[in-house]
Amino acid sequence: MSPKAWRWLESYAKAKERLVIGLISGTSADGVDAALVKIVGKEPKRVETIAFITKPYPAEIREAVLRISQDGDVETLCWLNFTLGEIFADAALEVVKFAGAKLKSVSLIGSHGQTVRHLPPTSSSRASRHSPLQFGTLQIASPAVIAFRTGIPVVSDFRSKDMAAGGQGAPLVPLVDWLLLKHNRKNRVALNIGGIANLTVLPAGAKASDVIAFDTGPGNMLIDGAVRHFSGGKENFDRDGNWAKKGKVDEILLRWLMSHPFFCQPPPKSTGREMFGESFLQQVLKRAKRRNLTACDVVATLTALTASSIANAIESFVLPKVGKVDELIVSGGGANNPALMAMLQERLPEIPICRSDEFGINADAKEAVAFAILAHRTVMGLSGNLPSATGAEMPLILGSVTLPF
């Protein structure tokens, strides 16, 4: 490491507070979420979101991301990696400008990147873990481009080391949930509904090793895909749940959806577009057509799938562990869908449901904030994964650091 790099690391470690940017594009591939975060203390002790923006992908870039997530050539993957690096860098610069801050005051960027493949290990692939064909994960958006364009060190590739240690590589946000949301007397569940839905179980007074976390299945992914299909690409999501509100849930289709083996698979588990992406949506649309369902009926049924799979996960894998849930704290784009939230409350009538905003965490910004915190922990030499959530052999310092100098 160069003398300049050592000086930067020493300065970062000694600072009482730092400004860190978190960047992520989720499974829905809508664009880049960017959060400017003030981090106080080592663990950290306190976190404050200064500013948050979403930089949408241009339509042709979004289509390229979705195509490469299904199938694609290496040349496309190469140029898309660098193009997304430029877009992520622009998002970082824009959130600093939006905050009215100076770029030189920002110490670090944590970039999750854009997942294009996530192939978590199964019990059989763990047994032969050294075969490169068994499992893997890939997030793109070149950290070298981000670091060079911004002049700020970048931590990226958070998932690979956890997977190398036998973990699922996901979910990683649970450590942040534990840091920010644990309570001495209440059993809490933090639920994030992005393209995929995942939850973190925080028993009262939980130590890090007590935390349970896993993906529950599709969040907004199938809903968004159906809306795009039926609107001819004019709409990308069910704004205010209006499509679902106009439709009727088809119980026969819903039963078929809920019979997917992922939902009864015990944690730790993770999933993504490979399982619940375009090919799965096409199966749903074919069955819906045979049943003469309207567009709104399909969206309503897929919304019910998200709510039902979350409720099923809580009933099957959470309540047997903690007895009761005192608060279900929701974040992610799904928190903005009243139809989905109503269905979820209907299926979990005994559990109070609230938004993470009520606990000082912007529901839309939460994942971007999480990767700012995880980047901070990497530079401070602290672990970023919870083996109880991912299944990894041990806590690990995650990610790779790319310096701009």
Short mmCIF file of C-alpha atoms in Angstrom, two decimals:
data_model
loop_
_atom_site.label_atom_id
_atom_site.label_comp_id
_atom_site.label_asym_id
_atom_site.label_seq_id
_atom_site.Cartn_x
_atom_site.Cartn_y
_atom_site.Cartn_z
CA MET A 1 0.00 0.00 0.00
CA SER A 2 1.33 3.43 -0.93
CA PRO A 3 2.16 6.09 1.70
CA LYS A 4 -0.82 8.13 0.50
CA ALA A 5 -3.13 5.15 1.00
CA TRP A 6 -1.76 4.59 4.51
CA ARG A 7 -2.34 8.24 5.37
CA TRP A 8 -5.93 8.02 4.13
CA LEU A 9 -6.60 4.86 6.14
CA GLU A 10 -5.05 6.33 9.29
CA SER A 11 -7.04 9.54 8.91
CA TYR A 12 -10.28 7.61 8.38
CA ALA A 13 -9.72 5.40 11.41
CA LYS A 14 -8.96 8.34 13.71
CA ALA A 15 -11.90 10.52 12.65
CA LYS A 16 -14.75 10.89 15.15
CA GLU A 17 -17.28 11.14 12.33
CA ARG A 18 -17.19 10.53 8.58
CA LEU A 19 -19.37 11.19 5.55
CA VAL A 20 -19.90 7.98 3.57
CA ILE A 21 -21.94 7.35 0.42
CA GLY A 22 -23.89 4.12 -0.03
CA LEU A 23 -24.83 3.00 -3.55
CA ILE A 24 -27.05 0.13 -4.68
CA SER A 25 -29.28 -0.93 -7.54
CA GLY A 26 -31.69 -3.64 -6.49
CA THR A 27 -33.17 -6.66 -8.21
CA SER A 28 -35.78 -4.55 -9.98
CA ALA A 29 -32.95 -2.65 -11.77
CA ASP A 30 -34.84 0.65 -11.75
CA GLY A 31 -31.80 2.80 -11.08
CA VAL A 32 -29.22 3.67 -8.45
CA ASP A 33 -30.15 4.53 -4.87
CA ALA A 34 -27.56 6.86 -3.34
CA ALA A 35 -27.44 7.88 0.33
CA LEU A 36 -25.04 10.34 1.96
CA VAL A 37 -24.60 9.19 5.53
CA LYS A 38 -22.87 10.63 8.59
CA ILE A 39 -21.28 7.84 10.59
CA VAL A 40 -20.18 8.49 14.17
CA GLY A 41 -18.00 6.06 16.10
CA LYS A 42 -16.38 2.76 15.18
CA GLU A 43 -19.20 0.19 15.28
CA PRO A 44 -20.80 2.74 14.42
CA LYS A 45 -22.34 4.45 17.45
CA ARG A 46 -24.71 6.71 15.49
CA VAL A 47 -25.85 6.99 11.88
CA GLU A 48 -27.57 9.96 10.27
CA THR A 49 -28.90 10.05 6.70
CA ILE A 50 -27.95 13.45 5.29
CA ALA A 51 -29.44 13.05 1.81
CA PHE A 52 -30.94 10.41 -0.46
CA ILE A 53 -31.65 10.30 -4.20
CA THR A 54 -32.54 7.72 -6.82
CA LYS A 55 -30.93 8.08 -10.24
CA PRO A 56 -33.09 6.16 -12.75
CA TYR A 57 -31.42 4.03 -15.38
CA PRO A 58 -31.96 5.12 -19.00
CA ALA A 59 -34.46 2.73 -20.60
CA GLU A 60 -31.86 1.08 -22.84
CA ILE A 61 -29.52 0.46 -19.89
CA ARG A 62 -32.29 -1.05 -17.80
CA GLU A 63 -33.20 -3.38 -20.66
CA ALA A 64 -29.55 -4.38 -21.03
CA VAL A 65 -29.35 -5.18 -17.31
CA LEU A 66 -32.49 -7.30 -17.44
CA ARG A 67 -31.28 -9.13 -20.56
CA ILE A 68 -27.84 -9.88 -19.14
CA SER A 69 -29.48 -11.11 -15.92
CA GLN A 70 -31.25 -13.78 -17.99
CA ASP A 71 -28.75 -14.50 -20.72
CA GLY A 72 -26.10 -12.55 -22.57
CA ASP A 73 -22.64 -12.36 -24.03
CA VAL A 74 -19.36 -11.43 -22.36
CA GLU A 75 -18.90 -8.33 -24.52
CA THR A 76 -22.20 -6.87 -23.26
CA LEU A 77 -21.24 -7.73 -19.69
CA CYS A 78 -17.92 -5.89 -20.11
CA TRP A 79 -19.27 -2.62 -21.47
CA LEU A 80 -22.26 -2.68 -19.11
CA ASN A 81 -19.91 -3.04 -16.13
CA PHE A 82 -18.12 0.18 -17.11
CA THR A 83 -21.31 2.02 -18.13
CA LEU A 84 -22.92 1.26 -14.78
CA GLY A 85 -19.72 2.43 -13.10
CA GLU A 86 -20.25 5.81 -14.75
CA ILE A 87 -23.92 5.90 -13.69
CA PHE A 88 -23.08 4.92 -10.10
CA ALA A 89 -20.37 7.61 -10.01
CA ASP A 90 -22.87 10.19 -11.28
CA ALA A 91 -25.31 9.14 -8.55
CA ALA A 92 -22.60 9.64 -5.92
CA LEU A 93 -21.78 13.10 -7.24
CA GLU A 94 -25.47 14.03 -7.43
CA VAL A 95 -26.30 13.03 -3.85
CA VAL A 96 -23.41 15.17 -2.59
CA LYS A 97 -24.66 18.11 -4.64
CA PHE A 98 -28.24 17.52 -3.46
CA ALA A 99 -27.04 17.63 0.14
CA GLY A 100 -25.19 20.90 -0.44
CA ALA A 101 -22.00 19.20 0.75
CA LYS A 102 -18.47 19.34 -0.66
CA LEU A 103 -17.11 16.30 -2.43
CA LYS A 104 -13.79 16.53 -0.56
CA SER A 105 -15.68 16.09 2.72
CA VAL A 106 -16.75 12.56 1.70
CA SER A 107 -14.33 9.90 2.96
CA LEU A 108 -15.65 6.66 1.48
CA ILE A 109 -18.15 5.05 -0.90
CA GLY A 110 -19.77 1.66 -0.37
CA SER A 111 -21.11 0.29 -3.67
CA HIS A 112 -23.13 -2.89 -3.75
CA GLY A 113 -23.35 -2.60 -7.52
CA GLN A 114 -25.95 -4.27 -9.73
CA THR A 115 -26.51 -7.99 -9.29
CA VAL A 116 -26.62 -9.81 -12.62
CA ARG A 117 -26.31 -13.34 -11.23
CA HIS A 118 -26.85 -14.76 -7.77
CA LEU A 119 -26.54 -18.53 -7.56
CA PRO A 120 -26.51 -19.42 -3.85
CA PRO A 121 -25.03 -22.73 -2.70
CA THR A 122 -27.27 -25.69 -1.98
CA SER A 123 -26.41 -28.54 0.36
CA SER A 124 -25.04 -30.53 -2.59
CA SER A 125 -22.97 -27.63 -3.94
CA ARG A 126 -21.49 -27.01 -0.48
CA ALA A 127 -20.29 -30.62 -0.48
CA SER A 128 -18.30 -29.93 -3.65
CA ARG A 129 -17.59 -26.28 -3.03
CA HIS A 130 -14.47 -26.06 -5.16
CA SER A 131 -16.38 -26.62 -8.42
CA PRO A 132 -16.88 -23.22 -10.13
CA LEU A 133 -20.07 -24.51 -11.75
CA GLN A 134 -21.90 -25.05 -8.47
CA PHE A 135 -22.59 -21.55 -7.17
CA GLY A 136 -21.51 -17.92 -7.40
CA THR A 137 -22.57 -14.31 -7.39
CA LEU A 138 -21.75 -11.34 -9.61
CA GLN A 139 -22.40 -7.63 -9.04
CA ILE A 140 -21.25 -5.14 -11.68
CA ALA A 141 -20.65 -1.34 -11.84
CA SER A 142 -16.89 -0.98 -11.99
CA PRO A 143 -15.51 0.31 -8.65
CA ALA A 144 -12.43 1.52 -10.52
CA VAL A 145 -14.61 3.85 -12.60
CA ILE A 146 -16.47 5.08 -9.50
CA ALA A 147 -13.24 5.72 -7.61
CA PHE A 148 -11.58 7.50 -10.54
CA ARG A 149 -14.60 9.70 -11.35
CA THR A 150 -15.21 10.75 -7.74
CA GLY A 151 -11.68 10.67 -6.32
CA ILE A 152 -13.03 8.70 -3.34
CA PRO A 153 -12.02 5.18 -2.17
CA VAL A 154 -14.68 2.57 -2.94
CA VAL A 155 -15.57 -0.65 -1.13
CA SER A 156 -17.37 -3.15 -3.38
CA ASP A 157 -17.92 -6.90 -3.95
CA PHE A 158 -19.47 -7.43 -0.52
CA ARG A 159 -21.06 -10.82 -1.20
CA SER A 160 -18.19 -12.93 -2.55
CA LYS A 161 -16.23 -13.61 0.63
CA ASP A 162 -19.32 -14.73 2.57
CA MET A 163 -20.09 -17.16 -0.25
CA ALA A 164 -16.48 -18.34 -0.35
CA ALA A 165 -16.92 -19.26 3.32
CA GLY A 166 -19.95 -21.42 2.54
CA GLY A 167 -22.59 -18.72 2.99
CA GLN A 168 -25.44 -17.62 0.76
CA GLY A 169 -23.78 -14.24 0.16
CA ALA A 170 -27.09 -12.75 1.29
CA PRO A 171 -28.80 -11.17 3.03
CA LEU A 172 -26.18 -8.71 4.28
CA VAL A 173 -28.43 -5.94 5.60
CA PRO A 174 -29.31 -7.93 8.78
CA LEU A 175 -26.11 -6.82 10.52
CA VAL A 176 -27.20 -3.22 9.99
CA ASP A 177 -30.71 -4.06 11.18
CA TRP A 178 -29.18 -5.46 14.36
CA LEU A 179 -27.01 -2.37 14.89
CA LEU A 180 -29.86 0.11 14.33
CA LEU A 181 -33.09 -1.62 15.36
CA LYS A 182 -32.47 -4.13 18.16
CA HIS A 183 -34.47 -3.54 21.34
CA ASN A 184 -33.90 -4.78 24.87
CA ARG A 185 -37.50 -5.82 25.51
CA LYS A 186 -39.24 -6.16 22.14
CA ASN A 187 -39.06 -8.90 19.52
CA ARG A 188 -38.74 -7.05 16.24
CA VAL A 189 -38.73 -8.16 12.62
CA ALA A 190 -37.21 -5.83 10.02
CA LEU A 191 -38.77 -6.50 6.62
CA ASN A 192 -37.39 -5.06 3.39
CA ILE A 193 -39.58 -5.38 0.30
CA GLY A 194 -37.49 -4.63 -2.75
CA GLY A 195 -37.43 -6.77 -5.89
CA ILE A 196 -36.94 -9.65 -3.46
CA ALA A 197 -38.37 -9.53 0.08
CA ASN A 198 -36.16 -10.38 3.03
CA LEU A 199 -36.54 -10.19 6.77
CA THR A 200 -34.34 -9.94 9.84
CA VAL A 201 -35.51 -11.38 13.16
CA LEU A 202 -34.26 -9.38 16.15
CA PRO A 203 -35.21 -11.15 19.40
CA ALA A 204 -35.38 -8.93 22.49
CA GLY A 205 -31.88 -8.18 23.71
CA ALA A 206 -30.39 -10.11 20.79
CA LYS A 207 -26.67 -10.67 20.42
CA ALA A 208 -25.39 -10.77 16.85
CA SER A 209 -25.37 -14.58 16.92
CA ASP A 210 -29.10 -14.59 17.85
CA VAL A 211 -30.18 -12.84 14.65
CA ILE A 212 -32.07 -14.86 12.03
CA ALA A 213 -32.44 -13.51 8.50
CA PHE A 214 -33.39 -14.81 5.07
CA ASP A 215 -35.13 -14.02 1.80
CA THR A 216 -38.84 -14.79 1.85
CA GLY A 217 -39.33 -14.77 -1.93
CA PRO A 218 -40.46 -12.23 -4.52
CA GLY A 219 -41.18 -8.73 -3.27
CA ASN A 220 -41.98 -6.25 -6.04
CA MET A 221 -40.28 -8.16 -8.85
CA LEU A 222 -43.24 -10.11 -10.23
CA ILE A 223 -45.69 -7.27 -9.57
CA ASP A 224 -43.48 -4.84 -11.49
CA GLY A 225 -43.00 -7.33 -14.32
CA ALA A 226 -46.73 -7.87 -14.70
CA VAL A 227 -47.44 -4.13 -14.74
CA ARG A 228 -44.78 -3.59 -17.42
CA HIS A 229 -46.24 -6.44 -19.46
CA PHE A 230 -49.85 -5.29 -19.33
CA SER A 231 -49.02 -1.59 -19.81
CA GLY A 232 -46.77 -2.28 -22.79
CA GLY A 233 -43.82 -0.86 -20.89
CA LYS A 234 -45.53 2.46 -20.14
CA GLU A 235 -45.58 1.75 -16.39
CA ASN A 236 -42.84 0.06 -14.38
CA PHE A 237 -44.60 -0.55 -11.05
CA ASP A 238 -48.02 -0.55 -9.40
CA ARG A 239 -48.14 3.05 -8.18
CA ASP A 240 -50.17 3.29 -4.94
CA GLY A 241 -51.32 -0.30 -5.50
CA ASN A 242 -53.97 0.91 -7.96
CA TRP A 243 -53.78 -2.13 -10.24
CA ALA A 244 -54.09 -4.54 -7.31
CA LYS A 245 -56.96 -2.57 -5.78
CA LYS A 246 -58.99 -2.94 -9.00
CA GLY A 247 -58.34 -6.67 -9.29
CA LYS A 248 -59.49 -9.80 -7.52
CA VAL A 249 -57.08 -12.37 -6.09
CA ASP A 250 -57.41 -15.70 -7.88
CA GLU A 251 -57.08 -18.28 -5.12
CA ILE A 252 -56.34 -21.18 -7.49
CA LEU A 253 -53.43 -19.34 -9.10
CA LEU A 254 -52.25 -18.18 -5.68
CA ARG A 255 -52.21 -21.76 -4.36
CA TRP A 256 -50.08 -22.82 -7.33
CA LEU A 257 -47.70 -19.92 -6.71
CA MET A 258 -47.39 -20.73 -3.01
CA SER A 259 -46.56 -24.36 -3.85
CA HIS A 260 -43.12 -23.26 -5.06
CA PRO A 261 -40.52 -25.26 -3.08
CA PHE A 262 -38.56 -22.15 -2.09
CA PHE A 263 -41.27 -21.10 0.36
CA CYS A 264 -40.99 -24.24 2.49
CA GLN A 265 -37.19 -24.37 2.34
CA PRO A 266 -35.80 -23.59 5.82
CA PRO A 267 -33.34 -20.72 6.35
CA PRO A 268 -30.64 -19.76 5.63
CA LYS A 269 -31.82 -19.12 2.08
CA SER A 270 -31.62 -16.46 -0.59
CA THR A 271 -33.06 -16.04 -4.05
CA GLY A 272 -33.25 -13.64 -6.95
CA ARG A 273 -34.18 -13.05 -10.56
CA GLU A 274 -32.79 -16.48 -11.51
CA MET A 275 -35.70 -18.12 -9.65
CA PHE A 276 -38.48 -15.52 -9.78
CA GLY A 277 -37.58 -13.50 -12.87
CA GLU A 278 -38.89 -13.30 -16.40
CA SER A 279 -39.16 -17.03 -17.10
CA PHE A 280 -41.22 -17.56 -13.95
CA LEU A 281 -43.42 -14.56 -14.80
CA GLN A 282 -44.12 -16.09 -18.23
CA GLN A 283 -45.37 -19.25 -16.53
CA VAL A 284 -47.67 -17.12 -14.37
CA LEU A 285 -49.02 -15.21 -17.38
CA LYS A 286 -49.77 -18.44 -19.28
CA ARG A 287 -51.73 -19.86 -16.34
CA ALA A 288 -53.54 -16.55 -15.86
CA LYS A 289 -54.56 -16.50 -19.52
CA ARG A 290 -55.99 -20.02 -19.28
CA ARG A 291 -58.04 -18.85 -16.30
CA ASN A 292 -59.26 -15.74 -18.17
CA LEU A 293 -57.91 -13.39 -15.52
CA THR A 294 -57.80 -9.65 -16.13
CA ALA A 295 -54.56 -7.69 -15.91
CA CYS A 296 -55.63 -6.28 -12.54
CA ASP A 297 -56.52 -9.77 -11.29
CA VAL A 298 -53.00 -10.96 -12.12
CA VAL A 299 -51.39 -8.00 -10.34
CA ALA A 300 -53.67 -8.49 -7.33
CA THR A 301 -52.75 -12.18 -7.18
CA LEU A 302 -49.03 -11.48 -7.43
CA THR A 303 -49.39 -8.86 -4.71
CA ALA A 304 -51.12 -11.50 -2.59
CA LEU A 305 -48.20 -13.85 -3.31
CA THR A 306 -45.75 -11.36 -1.83
CA ALA A 307 -47.92 -10.81 1.25
CA SER A 308 -48.68 -14.52 1.68
CA SER A 309 -45.07 -15.65 1.30
CA ILE A 310 -43.92 -13.08 3.87
CA ALA A 311 -46.67 -14.09 6.29
CA ASN A 312 -45.92 -17.77 5.72
CA ALA A 313 -42.23 -17.18 6.44
CA ILE A 314 -43.04 -15.42 9.70
CA GLU A 315 -45.50 -18.11 10.77
CA SER A 316 -43.27 -21.04 9.77
CA PHE A 317 -39.75 -19.85 10.62
CA VAL A 318 -40.03 -16.87 12.98
CA LEU A 319 -42.84 -17.42 15.48
CA PRO A 320 -41.60 -20.90 16.46
CA LYS A 321 -38.28 -19.25 17.41
CA VAL A 322 -39.45 -16.10 19.24
CA GLY A 323 -43.04 -16.83 20.27
CA LYS A 324 -44.43 -13.47 19.17
CA VAL A 325 -43.45 -10.45 17.10
CA ASP A 326 -43.99 -7.10 18.82
CA GLU A 327 -43.21 -4.94 15.77
CA LEU A 328 -42.85 -5.60 12.04
CA ILE A 329 -40.75 -2.73 10.64
CA VAL A 330 -41.09 -2.36 6.87
CA SER A 331 -38.78 -0.65 4.39
CA GLY A 332 -38.16 -0.78 0.63
CA GLY A 333 -40.37 0.14 -2.30
CA GLY A 334 -43.09 -2.28 -1.21
CA ALA A 335 -43.69 -0.13 1.88
CA ASN A 336 -45.15 2.48 -0.50
CA ASN A 337 -47.79 0.07 -1.86
CA PRO A 338 -50.99 0.43 0.25
CA ALA A 339 -52.60 -2.64 -1.33
CA LEU A 340 -49.62 -4.81 -0.40
CA MET A 341 -49.45 -3.40 3.12
CA ALA A 342 -53.19 -4.01 3.62
CA MET A 343 -52.85 -7.63 2.46
CA LEU A 344 -49.89 -8.15 4.74
CA GLN A 345 -51.75 -6.76 7.76
CA GLU A 346 -54.76 -8.93 6.90
CA ARG A 347 -52.56 -12.03 6.93
CA LEU A 348 -50.77 -11.00 10.15
CA PRO A 349 -53.59 -9.41 12.18
CA GLU A 350 -51.86 -9.83 15.55
CA ILE A 351 -48.63 -8.07 14.56
CA PRO A 352 -48.32 -4.25 14.53
CA ILE A 353 -46.84 -3.14 11.17
CA CYS A 354 -44.98 0.15 10.83
CA ARG A 355 -42.53 1.85 8.48
CA SER A 356 -38.84 2.16 9.26
CA ASP A 357 -39.22 5.96 8.99
CA GLU A 358 -40.80 5.84 12.45
CA PHE A 359 -37.42 4.61 13.74
CA GLY A 360 -35.34 7.24 11.94
CA ILE A 361 -34.52 5.11 8.87
CA ASN A 362 -35.85 6.35 5.52
CA ALA A 363 -37.78 3.38 4.12
CA ASP A 364 -36.58 4.05 0.58
CA ALA A 365 -32.96 4.73 1.54
CA LYS A 366 -32.38 1.86 3.95
CA GLU A 367 -30.36 -0.47 1.69
CA ALA A 368 -28.15 2.34 0.40
CA VAL A 369 -27.54 3.43 4.01
CA ALA A 370 -26.74 -0.18 4.90
CA PHE A 371 -23.94 -0.43 2.33
CA ALA A 372 -22.45 2.83 3.54
CA ILE A 373 -22.29 1.27 7.02
CA LEU A 374 -20.91 -2.02 5.71
CA ALA A 375 -18.19 -0.14 3.77
CA HIS A 376 -17.29 1.73 6.95
CA ARG A 377 -16.98 -1.56 8.85
CA THR A 378 -14.74 -2.98 6.13
CA VAL A 379 -12.28 -0.09 6.42
CA MET A 380 -12.42 -0.28 10.22
CA GLY A 381 -11.55 -3.99 10.08
CA LEU A 382 -14.95 -5.14 11.37
CA SER A 383 -17.07 -8.04 10.13
CA GLY A 384 -19.95 -7.32 7.77
CA ASN A 385 -21.85 -10.61 7.71
CA LEU A 386 -23.90 -12.57 10.21
CA PRO A 387 -23.27 -16.32 9.87
CA SER A 388 -26.66 -16.96 11.49
CA ALA A 389 -28.21 -15.14 8.51
CA THR A 390 -26.04 -16.25 5.60
CA GLY A 391 -24.82 -19.65 6.74
CA ALA A 392 -21.15 -18.71 6.38
CA GLU A 393 -18.58 -20.50 8.53
CA MET A 394 -17.54 -17.35 10.40
CA PRO A 395 -17.91 -13.56 10.63
CA LEU A 396 -15.79 -11.92 7.92
CA ILE A 397 -14.51 -8.54 6.83
CA LEU A 398 -16.32 -8.13 3.52
CA GLY A 399 -15.54 -6.44 0.26
CA SER A 400 -12.59 -5.15 -1.72
CA VAL A 401 -11.19 -1.61 -1.51
CA THR A 402 -10.44 0.30 -4.71
CA LEU A 403 -8.35 3.45 -4.24
CA PRO A 404 -8.50 6.43 -6.61
CA PHE A 405 -4.81 7.19 -6.08
#
